[in-house]
Tab-separated table of C-alpha atoms in Angstrom:
chain	number	residue	atom	x	y	z
A	197	UNK	CA	6.038	5.328	-10.061
A	198	UNK	CA	2.323	5.739	-10.292
A	199	UNK	CA	-0.344	3.501	-8.701
A	200	UNK	CA	-3.670	2.559	-10.154
A	201	UNK	CA	-6.034	1.341	-7.421
A	202	UNK	CA	-8.497	-1.368	-8.231
A	203	UNK	CA	-12.181	-0.654	-7.801
A	204	UNK	CA	-12.397	-3.345	-5.114
A	205	UNK	CA	-10.341	-0.904	-2.916
A	206	UNK	CA	-11.171	2.525	-1.591
A	207	UNK	CA	-10.263	5.657	-3.629
A	208	UNK	CA	-8.667	6.849	-0.331
A	209	UNK	CA	-5.679	4.682	-1.233
A	210	UNK	CA	-4.971	6.800	-4.261
A	211	UNK	CA	-5.224	9.899	-2.106
A	212	UNK	CA	-2.725	8.432	0.301
A	213	UNK	CA	-0.373	7.723	-2.638
A	214	UNK	CA	-0.675	11.266	-3.805
A	215	UNK	CA	-0.013	12.605	-0.336
A	216	UNK	CA	3.190	10.399	-0.287
A	217	UNK	CA	4.512	11.971	-3.470
A	218	UNK	CA	3.110	9.656	-6.059
A	219	UNK	CA	1.072	12.471	-7.695
A	220	UNK	CA	0.039	10.604	-10.865
A	221	UNK	CA	-1.680	7.822	-8.877
A	222	UNK	CA	-5.284	7.203	-9.654
A	223	UNK	CA	-8.273	4.885	-9.019
A	224	UNK	CA	-10.180	2.898	-11.675
A	225	UNK	CA	-13.433	4.785	-10.945
A	226	UNK	CA	-11.665	8.191	-11.491
A	227	UNK	CA	-10.508	6.971	-14.892
A	228	UNK	CA	-13.883	5.764	-15.967
A	229	UNK	CA	-12.882	2.105	-15.889
A	230	UNK	CA	-15.269	0.786	-13.238
A	231	UNK	CA	-16.954	-2.418	-14.212
A	232	UNK	CA	-14.306	-3.476	-16.687
A	233	UNK	CA	-13.312	-7.161	-16.700
A	234	UNK	CA	-9.809	-8.046	-15.421
A	235	UNK	CA	-8.780	-9.168	-18.890
A	236	UNK	CA	-9.825	-5.687	-20.225
A	237	UNK	CA	-7.910	-3.811	-17.554
A	238	UNK	CA	-4.585	-5.737	-17.948
A	239	UNK	CA	-3.539	-4.041	-21.274
A	240	UNK	CA	-4.553	-0.613	-19.878
A	241	UNK	CA	-2.475	-1.217	-16.767
A	242	UNK	CA	0.551	-2.547	-18.643
A	243	UNK	CA	0.464	-0.030	-21.513
A	244	UNK	CA	-0.006	2.844	-19.022
A	245	UNK	CA	2.983	1.711	-16.993
A	246	UNK	CA	0.811	1.649	-13.846
A	247	UNK	CA	1.709	-0.231	-10.670
A	248	UNK	CA	-1.612	-1.941	-10.027
A	249	UNK	CA	-2.879	-2.290	-6.406
A	250	UNK	CA	-5.680	-4.876	-5.736
A	251	UNK	CA	-7.029	-7.222	-3.200
A	252	UNK	CA	-8.018	-9.696	-5.947
A	253	UNK	CA	-4.668	-11.292	-5.743
A	254	UNK	CA	-5.523	-14.678	-7.313
A	255	UNK	CA	-7.101	-12.923	-10.322
A	256	UNK	CA	-3.891	-11.034	-11.240
A	257	UNK	CA	-0.956	-13.061	-9.813
A	258	UNK	CA	-2.577	-16.556	-9.953
A	259	UNK	CA	-2.783	-19.007	-7.065
A	260	UNK	CA	-0.743	-18.266	-3.927
A	261	UNK	CA	1.016	-21.656	-4.231
A	262	UNK	CA	2.094	-20.993	-7.937
A	263	UNK	CA	2.191	-17.252	-8.713
A	264	UNK	CA	2.320	-16.669	-12.462
A	265	UNK	CA	0.920	-20.107	-13.421
A	266	UNK	CA	-2.443	-18.439	-13.957
A	267	UNK	CA	-3.973	-14.979	-13.600
A	268	UNK	CA	-3.863	-11.750	-15.663
A	269	UNK	CA	-0.055	-11.296	-15.189
A	270	UNK	CA	0.880	-14.847	-16.272
A	271	UNK	CA	1.385	-13.877	-19.850
A	272	UNK	CA	2.750	-10.343	-19.179
A	273	UNK	CA	6.474	-10.186	-20.074
A	274	UNK	CA	7.173	-6.802	-18.425
A	275	UNK	CA	5.059	-4.675	-16.062
A	276	UNK	CA	5.473	-1.820	-13.585
A	277	UNK	CA	4.641	-3.989	-10.544
A	278	UNK	CA	1.684	-5.567	-8.864
A	279	UNK	CA	0.695	-4.841	-5.211
A	280	UNK	CA	-1.614	-7.452	-3.571
A	281	UNK	CA	-3.261	-6.378	-0.356
A	282	UNK	CA	-4.395	-9.615	1.304
A	283	UNK	CA	-6.769	-9.276	4.197
A	284	UNK	CA	-9.914	-10.735	5.616
A	285	UNK	CA	-13.071	-10.820	3.516
A	286	UNK	CA	-14.802	-7.460	3.733
A	287	UNK	CA	-11.541	-5.756	4.532
A	288	UNK	CA	-12.513	-2.325	5.987
A	289	UNK	CA	-10.943	0.995	5.028
A	290	UNK	CA	-8.602	1.134	8.003
A	291	UNK	CA	-7.158	-2.308	7.120
A	292	UNK	CA	-6.750	-1.246	3.446
A	293	UNK	CA	-4.971	1.911	4.491
A	294	UNK	CA	-2.708	0.118	6.948
A	295	UNK	CA	-1.733	-2.578	4.371
A	296	UNK	CA	-1.080	0.002	1.647
A	297	UNK	CA	0.971	2.154	4.003
A	298	UNK	CA	3.132	-0.907	4.675
A	299	UNK	CA	3.494	-1.304	0.842
A	300	UNK	CA	4.559	2.258	0.548
A	301	UNK	CA	7.135	1.815	3.326
A	302	UNK	CA	8.598	-1.197	1.553
A	303	UNK	CA	8.720	0.601	-1.805
A	304	UNK	CA	10.504	3.531	-0.044
A	305	UNK	CA	13.350	1.160	0.773
A	306	UNK	CA	13.623	-0.053	-2.767
A	307	UNK	CA	11.416	1.674	-5.276
A	308	UNK	CA	11.913	-0.684	-8.199
A	309	UNK	CA	8.861	-2.963	-8.616
A	310	UNK	CA	9.492	-3.719	-12.319
A	311	UNK	CA	8.347	-7.314	-12.943
A	312	UNK	CA	7.732	-7.739	-9.159
A	313	UNK	CA	4.833	-8.524	-6.938
A	314	UNK	CA	4.598	-7.028	-3.435
A	315	UNK	CA	2.217	-8.965	-1.252
A	316	UNK	CA	1.116	-7.397	1.932
A	317	UNK	CA	-0.837	-9.750	4.106
A	318	UNK	CA	-2.705	-9.262	7.326
A	319	UNK	CA	-2.208	-12.588	9.253
A	320	UNK	CA	-4.703	-14.016	11.827
A	321	UNK	CA	-2.401	-13.116	14.738
A	322	UNK	CA	-2.710	-9.369	13.716
A	323	UNK	CA	0.797	-9.187	12.257
A	324	UNK	CA	1.476	-7.959	8.791
A	325	UNK	CA	3.736	-10.042	6.478
A	326	UNK	CA	5.398	-8.393	3.450
A	327	UNK	CA	6.735	-10.587	0.603
A	328	UNK	CA	8.325	-9.394	-2.643
A	329	UNK	CA	9.120	-11.732	-5.589
A	330	UNK	CA	9.552	-11.590	-9.359
A	331	UNK	CA	6.773	-12.291	-11.824
A	332	UNK	CA	7.504	-13.810	-14.188
A	333	UNK	CA	9.820	-15.777	-11.934
A	334	UNK	CA	12.535	-16.328	-14.576
A	335	UNK	CA	13.860	-12.743	-14.440
C-alpha cells in the first residue's frame, strides 16, 4: 500500500507513513501536482494505484449522507482506497497527525482498502470515530 497525501494536508503525513513502513508514500507537492483540479488528480491517483488521503471528503466521496452519489470516486469502478480525515475547519498539524495515525492503526488490523473508504472523524466531544465502507457500495 502506498499513500498519496492531498495538498490540503501537511507533507508530514507522508513522512509518518514512510516511518510506518509505507516507503512509497508521497505528497502531491512532492510529485509536482500542486494546484491540479480534483478531476485532473483522480486518474493519476487511480492509475497509480495510490490510496488517497484528503480532508476534502465531499469532493472525493460525495455527500456524507450518500457516499458515491457524487464526488470524484462516484464513477471509479476500482481504486486502492480513500482515506478521509474529517476535522474542524483549519485543522492543525497535530490533529492531522492524530487522525492519520488512527487511520494507520485501522489499516494495520486489516490492510485491504480496495474499493473502500476509511473515514476518521474528530467529533465535537474530542472522541475520534472510525468508519469503513465500500465505495462503490455494490461490491
